[in-house]
Tab-separated table of N, CA, C and O in Angstrom:
chain	number	residue	atom	x	y	z
N	1	MET	N	0.237	-1.298	-0.428
N	1	MET	CA	-0.121	0.375	-0.078
N	1	MET	C	0.393	1.110	0.069
N	1	MET	O	0.329	2.100	-0.792
N	2	SER	N	2.013	1.160	0.435
N	2	SER	CA	2.711	2.802	0.758
N	2	SER	C	3.337	3.176	-0.684
N	2	SER	O	3.945	4.189	-0.938
N	3	ASP	N	3.321	1.432	-1.398
N	3	ASP	CA	3.901	1.439	-2.949
N	3	ASP	C	3.103	2.368	-3.699
N	3	ASP	O	3.686	3.714	-4.338
N	4	THR	N	2.241	2.242	-3.682
N	4	THR	CA	0.428	3.171	-3.388
N	4	THR	C	0.817	4.453	-3.867
N	4	THR	O	0.915	5.215	-4.582
N	5	SER	N	0.522	4.747	-2.722
N	5	SER	CA	0.710	6.106	-2.624
N	5	SER	C	2.320	7.220	-2.467
N	5	SER	O	2.183	8.552	-2.476
N	6	SER	N	2.572	5.819	-2.511
N	6	SER	CA	4.329	6.807	-2.540
N	6	SER	C	4.450	7.161	-3.857
N	6	SER	O	5.183	8.401	-5.002
N	7	SER	N	3.248	6.585	-4.812
N	7	SER	CA	4.010	6.530	-6.605
N	7	SER	C	2.193	8.221	-7.087
N	7	SER	O	3.248	8.658	-7.614
N	8	SER	N	1.578	7.527	-6.135
N	8	SER	CA	0.925	8.783	-6.200
N	8	SER	C	2.080	10.295	-5.812
N	8	SER	O	1.480	11.233	-6.573
N	9	GLU	N	2.539	10.028	-4.364
N	9	GLU	CA	2.931	11.494	-4.457
N	9	GLU	C	3.974	11.640	-4.882
N	9	GLU	O	3.887	13.228	-5.543
N	10	ASN	N	4.501	10.989	-6.018
N	10	ASN	CA	5.550	11.175	-6.674
N	10	ASN	C	5.309	12.255	-8.104
N	10	ASN	O	5.790	12.684	-8.856
N	11	GLY	N	3.434	11.001	-8.650
N	11	GLY	CA	3.345	11.414	-9.651
N	11	GLY	C	2.575	13.083	-10.168
N	11	GLY	O	3.143	13.898	-10.219
N	12	PHE	N	2.595	13.398	-8.291
N	12	PHE	CA	1.829	14.782	-8.075
N	12	PHE	C	3.053	16.156	-7.641
N	12	PHE	O	2.757	17.007	-8.545
N	13	ALA	N	3.967	15.222	-7.394
N	13	ALA	CA	4.826	16.397	-7.154
N	13	ALA	C	5.654	16.638	-8.584
N	13	ALA	O	6.040	17.980	-9.367
N	14	LEU	N	5.268	15.544	-9.630
N	14	LEU	CA	6.354	15.975	-11.045
N	14	LEU	C	4.791	16.728	-11.591
N	14	LEU	O	5.524	17.950	-12.820
N	15	LYS	N	4.172	16.362	-11.430
N	15	LYS	CA	2.763	17.967	-12.118
N	15	LYS	C	2.844	18.856	-11.586
N	15	LYS	O	3.105	19.752	-12.438
N	16	MET	N	3.752	18.939	-10.326
N	16	MET	CA	4.131	20.347	-9.848
N	16	MET	C	5.571	21.086	-10.291
N	16	MET	O	4.887	22.050	-10.552
N	17	ALA	N	5.583	19.724	-11.162
N	17	ALA	CA	7.428	20.149	-11.206
N	17	ALA	C	6.893	21.115	-12.875
N	17	ALA	O	7.551	21.914	-13.163
N	18	GLY	N	5.489	20.530	-13.590
N	18	GLY	CA	5.222	20.643	-15.140
N	18	GLY	C	5.071	21.981	-14.622
N	18	GLY	O	4.951	22.888	-15.630
N	19	LEU	N	4.185	21.981	-13.948
N	19	LEU	CA	3.927	23.697	-13.192
N	19	LEU	C	4.459	24.413	-13.496
N	19	LEU	O	4.554	25.672	-13.856
N	20	GLY	N	5.224	24.142	-11.980
N	20	GLY	CA	5.787	25.799	-12.100
N	20	GLY	C	7.136	25.453	-13.411
N	20	GLY	O	7.129	26.677	-13.872
N	21	ALA	N	7.510	25.124	-14.319
N	21	ALA	CA	8.090	25.136	-15.342
N	21	ALA	C	7.241	25.461	-15.992
N	21	ALA	O	8.190	27.032	-16.944
N	22	VAL	N	6.107	25.476	-16.235
N	22	VAL	CA	5.087	26.786	-17.004
N	22	VAL	C	5.212	27.582	-16.421
N	22	VAL	O	5.332	28.803	-17.521
N	23	ALA	N	4.978	28.191	-15.042
N	23	ALA	CA	4.669	29.303	-14.825
N	23	ALA	C	6.294	29.577	-14.581
N	23	ALA	O	5.693	31.200	-15.317
N	24	ALA	N	7.355	29.597	-15.019
N	24	ALA	CA	8.386	30.551	-14.297
N	24	ALA	C	8.371	30.947	-16.019
N	24	ALA	O	8.913	31.913	-16.477
N	25	VAL	N	7.960	30.217	-16.373
N	25	VAL	CA	8.465	30.664	-18.220
N	25	VAL	C	6.945	32.093	-18.947
N	25	VAL	O	8.053	32.674	-19.069
N	26	VAL	N	6.044	31.544	-18.223
N	26	VAL	CA	5.871	31.988	-18.614
N	26	VAL	C	5.394	33.537	-18.303
N	26	VAL	O	4.776	34.632	-19.008
N	27	LEU	N	6.087	33.235	-17.248
N	27	LEU	CA	5.661	35.162	-16.082
N	27	LEU	C	7.446	34.894	-16.657
N	27	LEU	O	7.481	36.856	-15.914
N	28	SER	N	8.304	34.707	-17.145
N	28	SER	CA	9.542	35.644	-17.467
N	28	SER	C	9.131	36.998	-18.129
N	28	SER	O	9.905	38.017	-17.532
N	29	PRO	N	8.126	37.255	-19.439
N	29	PRO	CA	8.103	38.589	-20.256
N	29	PRO	C	7.355	39.674	-19.221
N	29	PRO	O	8.636	41.299	-18.750
N	30	LEU	N	5.956	38.792	-17.502
N	30	LEU	CA	6.401	39.615	-17.268
N	30	LEU	C	7.318	40.663	-15.682
N	30	LEU	O	7.469	41.449	-15.303
N	31	ALA	N	8.382	39.497	-16.077
N	31	ALA	CA	8.743	39.723	-14.201
N	31	ALA	C	9.863	40.791	-15.325
N	31	ALA	O	10.302	41.567	-14.940
N	32	ALA	N	10.274	40.500	-16.793
N	32	ALA	CA	11.195	41.335	-17.457
N	32	ALA	C	10.612	42.793	-17.750
N	32	ALA	O	11.945	44.078	-17.490
N	33	ALA	N	9.366	42.752	-17.591
N	33	ALA	CA	8.180	44.561	-17.489
N	33	ALA	C	9.006	45.102	-16.030
N	33	ALA	O	8.880	45.918	-16.151
N	34	ILE	N	8.950	44.095	-15.191
N	34	ILE	CA	8.545	44.871	-14.713
N	34	ILE	C	10.110	45.402	-13.167
N	34	ILE	O	9.860	46.435	-12.881
N	35	VAL	N	11.431	44.342	-13.854
N	35	VAL	CA	11.940	44.824	-13.947
N	35	VAL	C	12.184	46.549	-14.290
N	35	VAL	O	13.284	46.499	-13.849
N	36	ALA	N	12.225	46.679	-15.500
N	36	ALA	CA	12.434	47.681	-16.812
N	36	ALA	C	11.406	48.780	-15.960
N	36	ALA	O	12.254	49.598	-15.893
N	37	VAL	N	11.012	48.642	-15.001
N	37	VAL	CA	9.892	49.703	-15.046
N	37	VAL	C	10.576	50.166	-13.239
N	37	VAL	O	10.512	51.202	-13.510
N	38	VAL	N	11.246	49.405	-13.030
N	38	VAL	CA	11.890	49.482	-11.351
N	38	VAL	C	13.633	50.335	-11.893
N	38	VAL	O	13.737	50.680	-10.804
N	39	TYR	N	14.144	49.090	-12.326
N	39	TYR	CA	15.875	49.717	-12.812
N	39	TYR	C	15.511	49.518	-14.453
N	39	TYR	O	15.610	50.747	-13.985
N	40	ARG	N	15.812	48.484	-14.885
N	40	ARG	CA	16.444	48.393	-16.651
N	40	ARG	C	16.653	46.919	-16.875
N	40	ARG	O	16.331	46.435	-15.409
N	41	PHE	N	16.103	46.522	-17.785
N	41	PHE	CA	15.967	45.311	-18.747
N	41	PHE	C	16.913	45.480	-20.046
N	41	PHE	O	16.710	46.698	-20.630
N	42	PRO	N	18.130	45.039	-20.074
N	42	PRO	CA	18.795	44.705	-21.609
N	42	PRO	C	18.368	43.908	-22.096
N	42	PRO	O	17.448	42.947	-22.414
N	43	VAL	N	17.778	44.593	-23.253
N	43	VAL	CA	16.734	44.613	-24.378
N	43	VAL	C	17.977	44.769	-25.800
N	43	VAL	O	18.421	44.993	-25.893
N	44	PRO	N	18.067	43.188	-26.682
N	44	PRO	CA	19.161	42.710	-27.586
N	44	PRO	C	18.741	43.834	-28.876
N	44	PRO	O	17.711	43.830	-28.828
N	45	LEU	N	19.943	44.150	-28.957
N	45	LEU	CA	20.164	45.685	-30.234
N	45	LEU	C	19.206	47.115	-30.025
N	45	LEU	O	19.255	47.165	-31.481
N	46	SER	N	19.325	47.441	-28.596
N	46	SER	CA	18.500	47.716	-28.895
N	46	SER	C	18.819	49.002	-27.572
N	46	SER	O	18.612	50.088	-27.489
N	47	GLY	N	19.801	48.301	-26.264
N	47	GLY	CA	20.419	48.572	-25.226
N	47	GLY	C	19.022	48.369	-24.404
N	47	GLY	O	18.611	47.278	-23.912
N	48	TYR	N	19.865	49.017	-22.875
N	48	TYR	CA	18.162	49.166	-22.224
N	48	TYR	C	16.627	50.144	-21.815
N	48	TYR	O	16.877	50.256	-22.397
N	49	ALA	N	15.982	49.389	-21.693
N	49	ALA	CA	14.546	49.492	-21.512
N	49	ALA	C	13.965	49.957	-20.212
N	49	ALA	O	14.750	49.670	-19.262
N	50	ARG	N	14.153	51.102	-20.715
N	50	ARG	CA	13.993	52.209	-19.062
N	50	ARG	C	11.825	52.694	-18.891
N	50	ARG	O	11.375	52.626	-19.430
N	51	GLY	N	11.394	52.099	-17.445
N	51	GLY	CA	10.143	52.784	-17.294
N	51	GLY	C	9.397	52.003	-17.427
N	51	GLY	O	9.411	51.509	-18.521
N	52	PHE	N	7.820	52.344	-18.091
N	52	PHE	CA	6.482	52.193	-18.637
N	52	PHE	C	6.386	52.535	-20.413
N	52	PHE	O	6.642	51.662	-20.424
N	53	GLY	N	6.815	52.929	-20.484
N	53	GLY	CA	6.576	53.130	-21.536
N	53	GLY	C	7.723	52.402	-22.863
N	53	GLY	O	7.159	52.001	-23.851
N	54	GLU	N	8.609	51.454	-21.943
N	54	GLU	CA	9.760	50.536	-22.596
N	54	GLU	C	9.333	49.401	-22.160
N	54	GLU	O	9.906	48.573	-23.294
N	55	ALA	N	8.551	48.956	-20.978
N	55	ALA	CA	7.813	48.497	-20.926
N	55	ALA	C	7.440	47.008	-21.477
N	55	ALA	O	8.319	45.397	-21.648
N	56	GLY	N	6.749	46.360	-22.469
N	56	GLY	CA	7.091	46.321	-23.624
N	56	GLY	C	8.294	45.346	-24.195
N	56	GLY	O	8.146	44.287	-24.417
N	57	SER	N	8.665	46.370	-24.027
N	57	SER	CA	10.068	45.959	-25.418
N	57	SER	C	11.022	45.343	-24.312
N	57	SER	O	11.680	44.036	-24.516
N	58	ALA	N	10.143	45.347	-23.262
N	58	ALA	CA	12.255	44.269	-21.673
N	58	ALA	C	11.264	43.050	-22.038
N	58	ALA	O	11.878	42.176	-22.667
N	59	ALA	N	9.276	43.036	-22.218
N	59	ALA	CA	8.973	41.510	-22.468
N	59	ALA	C	9.215	41.020	-23.822
N	59	ALA	O	9.561	39.761	-23.860
N	60	LEU	N	9.043	41.854	-24.796
N	60	LEU	CA	9.535	40.947	-25.998
N	60	LEU	C	11.000	41.054	-26.572
N	60	LEU	O	11.531	40.261	-26.403
N	61	GLY	N	12.159	41.972	-25.924
N	61	GLY	CA	13.255	41.283	-25.523
N	61	GLY	C	13.400	40.078	-24.126
N	61	GLY	O	14.880	39.287	-24.844
N	62	SER	N	12.705	39.955	-23.509
N	62	SER	CA	13.240	38.346	-22.827
N	62	SER	C	12.489	36.859	-23.678
N	62	SER	O	13.689	36.467	-22.992
N	63	LEU	N	12.339	37.545	-24.286
N	63	LEU	CA	11.559	36.103	-25.309
N	63	LEU	C	12.355	35.869	-26.338
N	63	LEU	O	13.137	34.935	-26.276
N	64	LEU	N	13.854	36.943	-25.973
N	64	LEU	CA	14.847	36.481	-27.717
N	64	LEU	C	15.517	35.454	-26.254
N	64	LEU	O	16.486	34.596	-26.739
N	65	TYR	N	15.403	35.918	-24.909
N	65	TYR	CA	16.762	35.445	-23.659
N	65	TYR	C	15.688	34.698	-23.645
N	65	TYR	O	16.362	33.122	-23.477
N	66	LEU	N	15.015	34.098	-23.478
N	66	LEU	CA	14.428	32.270	-23.377
N	66	LEU	C	14.827	31.689	-24.611
N	66	LEU	O	14.943	30.548	-24.522
N	67	VAL	N	14.749	32.288	-26.269
N	67	VAL	CA	14.564	31.183	-27.182
N	67	VAL	C	16.225	30.645	-27.054
N	67	VAL	O	15.971	29.906	-28.152
N	68	PHE	N	16.934	31.518	-26.945
N	68	PHE	CA	18.542	31.566	-26.945
N	68	PHE	C	18.783	30.118	-26.032
N	68	PHE	O	19.839	30.835	-25.056
N	69	GLY	N	17.728	29.697	-25.116
N	69	GLY	CA	18.601	29.309	-24.007
N	69	GLY	C	18.559	29.319	-22.542
N	69	GLY	O	18.287	28.732	-21.563
N	70	GLY	N	18.044	30.149	-21.981
N	70	GLY	CA	16.682	31.384	-21.149
N	70	GLY	C	15.917	29.378	-20.433
N	70	GLY	O	15.796	29.768	-19.296
N	71	VAL	N	14.570	29.919	-21.779
N	71	VAL	CA	13.353	28.703	-21.457
N	71	VAL	C	14.258	27.146	-20.501
N	71	VAL	O	14.004	27.084	-19.143
N	72	LEU	N	14.992	27.088	-21.191
N	72	LEU	CA	16.463	25.904	-20.061
N	72	LEU	C	16.159	25.441	-18.561
N	72	LEU	O	16.024	25.231	-17.833
N	73	VAL	N	16.915	26.720	-18.162
N	73	VAL	CA	17.341	27.422	-16.903
N	73	VAL	C	15.965	28.258	-16.596
N	73	VAL	O	15.657	27.787	-14.734
N	74	VAL	N	14.697	28.415	-16.784
N	74	VAL	CA	14.236	29.117	-15.684
N	74	VAL	C	13.476	28.387	-15.660
N	74	VAL	O	12.669	27.624	-14.982
N	75	GLY	N	12.876	26.906	-16.893
N	75	GLY	CA	12.299	25.690	-16.923
N	75	GLY	C	12.495	25.009	-15.476
N	75	GLY	O	12.212	24.778	-14.809
N	76	ILE	N	13.861	24.185	-15.821
N	76	ILE	CA	14.715	24.062	-14.401
N	76	ILE	C	14.748	24.136	-12.955
N	76	ILE	O	13.512	23.825	-11.897
N	77	LEU	N	14.535	25.571	-12.750
N	77	LEU	CA	14.459	26.254	-12.343
N	77	LEU	C	13.145	26.156	-11.337
N	77	LEU	O	12.932	25.731	-10.037
N	78	GLY	N	11.930	26.117	-11.978
N	78	GLY	CA	10.901	26.700	-11.609
N	78	GLY	C	10.157	25.452	-11.753
N	78	GLY	O	9.579	25.337	-10.520
N	79	ALA	N	10.987	24.013	-12.836
N	79	ALA	CA	10.115	22.561	-12.429
N	79	ALA	C	10.728	22.492	-10.672
N	79	ALA	O	10.551	22.059	-9.494
N	80	ALA	N	12.399	22.860	-10.335
N	80	ALA	CA	13.007	22.062	-8.792
N	80	ALA	C	11.603	23.131	-7.758
N	80	ALA	O	11.556	22.661	-6.970
N	81	GLY	N	11.366	24.087	-8.382
N	81	GLY	CA	10.888	25.524	-7.109
N	81	GLY	C	8.852	24.350	-7.221
N	81	GLY	O	8.166	24.378	-6.349
N	82	GLY	N	8.595	23.731	-7.769
N	82	GLY	CA	7.174	22.900	-7.498
N	82	GLY	C	7.583	21.511	-6.972
N	82	GLY	O	6.688	21.228	-7.090
N	83	PHE	N	8.055	20.694	-7.859
N	83	PHE	CA	8.779	19.682	-6.775
N	83	PHE	C	9.320	19.999	-5.179
N	83	PHE	O	7.982	19.339	-4.423
N	84	VAL	N	9.234	20.744	-5.287
N	84	VAL	CA	9.944	21.444	-3.739
N	84	VAL	C	8.830	21.685	-3.064
N	84	VAL	O	8.598	20.891	-2.271
N	85	ALA	N	7.777	22.756	-3.748
N	85	ALA	CA	6.767	23.008	-3.181
N	85	ALA	C	5.313	21.758	-2.976
N	85	ALA	O	4.993	21.123	-2.172
N	86	ALA	N	5.652	21.193	-4.061
N	86	ALA	CA	4.518	19.370	-3.561
N	86	ALA	C	5.081	19.100	-2.681
N	86	ALA	O	4.317	17.963	-1.832
N	87	ARG	N	6.012	18.267	-1.894
N	87	ARG	CA	6.782	18.075	-0.872
N	87	ARG	C	6.904	18.719	0.448
N	87	ARG	O	6.818	17.989	1.255
N	88	SER	N	6.513	19.600	0.023
N	88	SER	CA	6.642	20.981	1.577
N	88	SER	C	4.884	20.373	1.883
N	88	SER	O	4.995	21.162	3.073
N	89	ALA	N	4.285	20.578	1.596
N	89	ALA	CA	2.589	20.890	1.785
N	89	ALA	C	1.981	19.161	1.059
N	89	ALA	O	2.335	19.257	0.561
N	90	SER	N	0.604	18.824	1.767
N	90	SER	CA	0.087	18.745	2.104
N	90	SER	C	-1.554	19.327	1.317
N	90	SER	O	-2.725	18.034	1.022
N	91	ASP	N	-1.424	20.394	0.700
N	91	ASP	CA	-3.363	20.539	1.042
N	91	ASP	C	-3.349	20.744	-0.655
N	91	ASP	O	-1.919	21.687	-0.958
N	92	VAL	N	-3.676	20.542	-1.634
N	92	VAL	CA	-3.477	20.698	-3.665
N	92	VAL	C	-2.913	21.735	-3.769
N	92	VAL	O	-2.018	22.356	-4.335
N	93	ARG	N	-4.086	22.875	-2.965
N	93	ARG	CA	-4.441	24.446	-3.359
N	93	ARG	C	-3.247	24.937	-2.913
N	93	ARG	O	-3.136	26.173	-3.371
N	94	ARG	N	-2.489	24.800	-1.773
N	94	ARG	CA	-1.529	25.661	-0.770
N	94	ARG	C	-0.428	25.422	-2.130
N	94	ARG	O	0.673	26.072	-2.039
N	95	VAL	N	-0.014	24.330	-2.275
N	95	VAL	CA	1.064	23.535	-2.722
N	95	VAL	C	0.565	24.694	-4.803
N	95	VAL	O	1.849	24.308	-5.044
N	96	ARG	N	-0.149	24.344	-4.719
N	96	ARG	CA	-0.742	25.110	-6.193
N	96	ARG	C	0.396	26.803	-5.614
N	96	ARG	O	0.890	27.350	-7.281
N	97	ARG	N	-0.512	26.980	-4.560
N	97	ARG	CA	0.452	29.124	-5.167
N	97	ARG	C	1.622	28.525	-4.984
N	97	ARG	O	2.013	30.171	-5.374
N	98	ARG	N	1.805	28.343	-3.920
N	98	ARG	CA	3.936	28.040	-3.672
N	98	ARG	C	3.856	27.625	-4.541
N	98	ARG	O	4.618	28.302	-4.907
N	99	THR	N	3.373	26.181	-5.763
N	99	THR	CA	4.036	26.810	-6.808
N	99	THR	C	4.529	27.770	-7.549
N	99	THR	O	5.311	27.732	-8.497
N	100	VAL	N	3.487	28.417	-7.915
N	100	VAL	CA	3.357	29.572	-8.747
N	100	VAL	C	4.490	30.340	-7.876
N	100	VAL	O	4.913	31.786	-9.243
N	101	ALA	N	4.348	31.158	-6.579
N	101	ALA	CA	5.285	31.998	-6.640
N	101	ALA	C	6.411	31.687	-6.066
N	101	ALA	O	7.622	32.760	-6.571
N	102	ALA	N	7.116	29.937	-6.814
N	102	ALA	CA	8.220	29.862	-6.609
N	102	ALA	C	9.040	30.092	-8.259
N	102	ALA	O	9.492	31.121	-8.521
N	103	ALA	N	7.802	29.500	-9.310
N	103	ALA	CA	8.201	30.126	-10.330
N	103	ALA	C	7.748	31.890	-10.837
N	103	ALA	O	8.925	32.039	-11.311
N	104	ALA	N	7.601	32.422	-9.726
N	104	ALA	CA	7.447	33.710	-9.740
N	104	ALA	C	8.459	34.506	-9.978
N	104	ALA	O	9.410	35.566	-10.319
N	105	ALA	N	8.833	33.909	-8.549
N	105	ALA	CA	10.011	34.292	-7.344
N	105	ALA	C	11.473	33.602	-8.848
N	105	ALA	O	12.735	34.861	-9.554
N	106	VAL	N	11.116	32.508	-9.647
N	106	VAL	CA	13.184	32.319	-10.146
N	106	VAL	C	12.529	32.797	-11.185
N	106	VAL	O	14.025	32.891	-11.702
N	107	ALA	N	11.626	33.543	-12.365
N	107	ALA	CA	11.460	34.500	-13.404
N	107	ALA	C	11.870	35.690	-13.112
N	107	ALA	O	12.740	36.658	-13.779
N	108	LEU	N	11.433	36.217	-11.791
N	108	LEU	CA	11.806	37.501	-10.487
N	108	LEU	C	13.863	37.977	-11.073
N	108	LEU	O	13.695	39.142	-11.189
N	109	LEU	N	14.362	36.979	-10.576
N	109	LEU	CA	15.651	36.550	-9.840
N	109	LEU	C	15.933	36.641	-11.892
N	109	LEU	O	17.109	37.411	-11.105
N	110	ALA	N	15.536	35.440	-12.606
N	110	ALA	CA	16.467	35.443	-13.392
N	110	ALA	C	16.666	36.893	-14.068
N	110	ALA	O	17.069	37.688	-15.006
N	111	ALA	N	15.325	37.837	-14.173
N	111	ALA	CA	15.311	39.095	-14.714
N	111	ALA	C	16.058	39.813	-13.992
N	111	ALA	O	17.159	41.083	-15.094
N	112	ILE	N	16.193	39.913	-13.076
N	112	ILE	CA	17.272	40.258	-12.368
N	112	ILE	C	18.876	40.289	-12.434
N	112	ILE	O	19.890	41.438	-12.886
N	113	THR	N	18.466	39.194	-12.417
N	113	THR	CA	20.187	38.678	-13.330
N	113	THR	C	20.178	39.219	-14.213
N	113	THR	O	21.462	39.323	-14.803
N	114	MET	N	19.780	39.475	-15.558
N	114	MET	CA	20.062	39.795	-16.654
N	114	MET	C	20.007	41.549	-16.722
N	114	MET	O	21.068	42.250	-17.118
N	115	ALA	N	19.663	41.815	-16.026
N	115	ALA	CA	19.278	43.342	-15.465
N	115	ALA	C	20.966	43.551	-15.073
N	115	ALA	O	21.878	45.193	-15.014
N	116	VAL	N	21.419	42.432	-13.843
N	116	VAL	CA	23.194	43.651	-13.332
N	116	VAL	C	23.874	42.465	-14.217
N	116	VAL	O	25.163	42.866	-13.519
N	117	LEU	N	24.036	41.862	-15.240
N	117	LEU	CA	24.890	41.160	-15.514
N	117	LEU	C	26.200	41.704	-16.287
N	117	LEU	O	27.029	41.036	-15.430
N	118	GLU	N	26.069	43.164	-16.851
N	118	GLU	CA	27.305	43.800	-17.195
N	118	GLU	C	27.565	43.877	-16.181
N	118	GLU	O	29.032	43.891	-15.414
N	119	PHE	N	27.093	44.226	-14.128
N	119	PHE	CA	28.612	44.301	-13.748
N	119	PHE	C	29.347	43.219	-13.118
N	119	PHE	O	30.375	43.775	-12.974
N	120	PHE	N	29.460	41.583	-14.208
N	120	PHE	CA	29.636	40.508	-13.337
N	120	PHE	C	30.332	40.374	-14.485
N	120	PHE	O	31.539	40.189	-14.878
N	121	ILE	N	29.986	40.615	-16.119
N	121	ILE	CA	30.868	40.025	-16.483
N	121	ILE	C	31.669	41.526	-17.712
N	121	ILE	O	31.918	41.237	-19.027
N	122	GLY	N	31.090	42.624	-17.350
N	122	GLY	CA	30.951	43.911	-18.763
N	122	GLY	C	30.064	43.884	-19.113
N	122	GLY	O	29.473	42.983	-19.479
N	123	PRO	N	30.246	45.355	-20.299
N	123	PRO	CA	29.119	46.153	-20.396
N	123	PRO	C	29.347	44.808	-21.989
N	123	PRO	O	30.292	44.468	-22.636
N	124	TRP	N	28.663	44.655	-21.941
N	124	TRP	CA	28.241	43.878	-23.896
N	124	TRP	C	28.481	44.543	-24.471
N	124	TRP	O	27.972	44.852	-25.884
């Protein structure tokens, strides 16, 4: 009987990992726009987007970063957040909220990393 419940728990954790991966990728453009409004966000071939007027450009620019490999990094970290959330609580609604919160945090941290990357690797 413990094998069945363990298998069920693993299946649920994998579903939450999938939700975390998808949510992190989907929330990345929004996170880039928020970072652009608050600080700045590098837009490929254009420079830095700053303020409300350029938030849309930041969101579109983040899509290019996702295409060039960011989807793997953000997706894997979002999946890890979903997996950990599934293991940390038993209430399904609470797990979903924690999964989406972890995915949002991953997306926001990725956007902040892109915004301050030049301080670590030099000017683009």
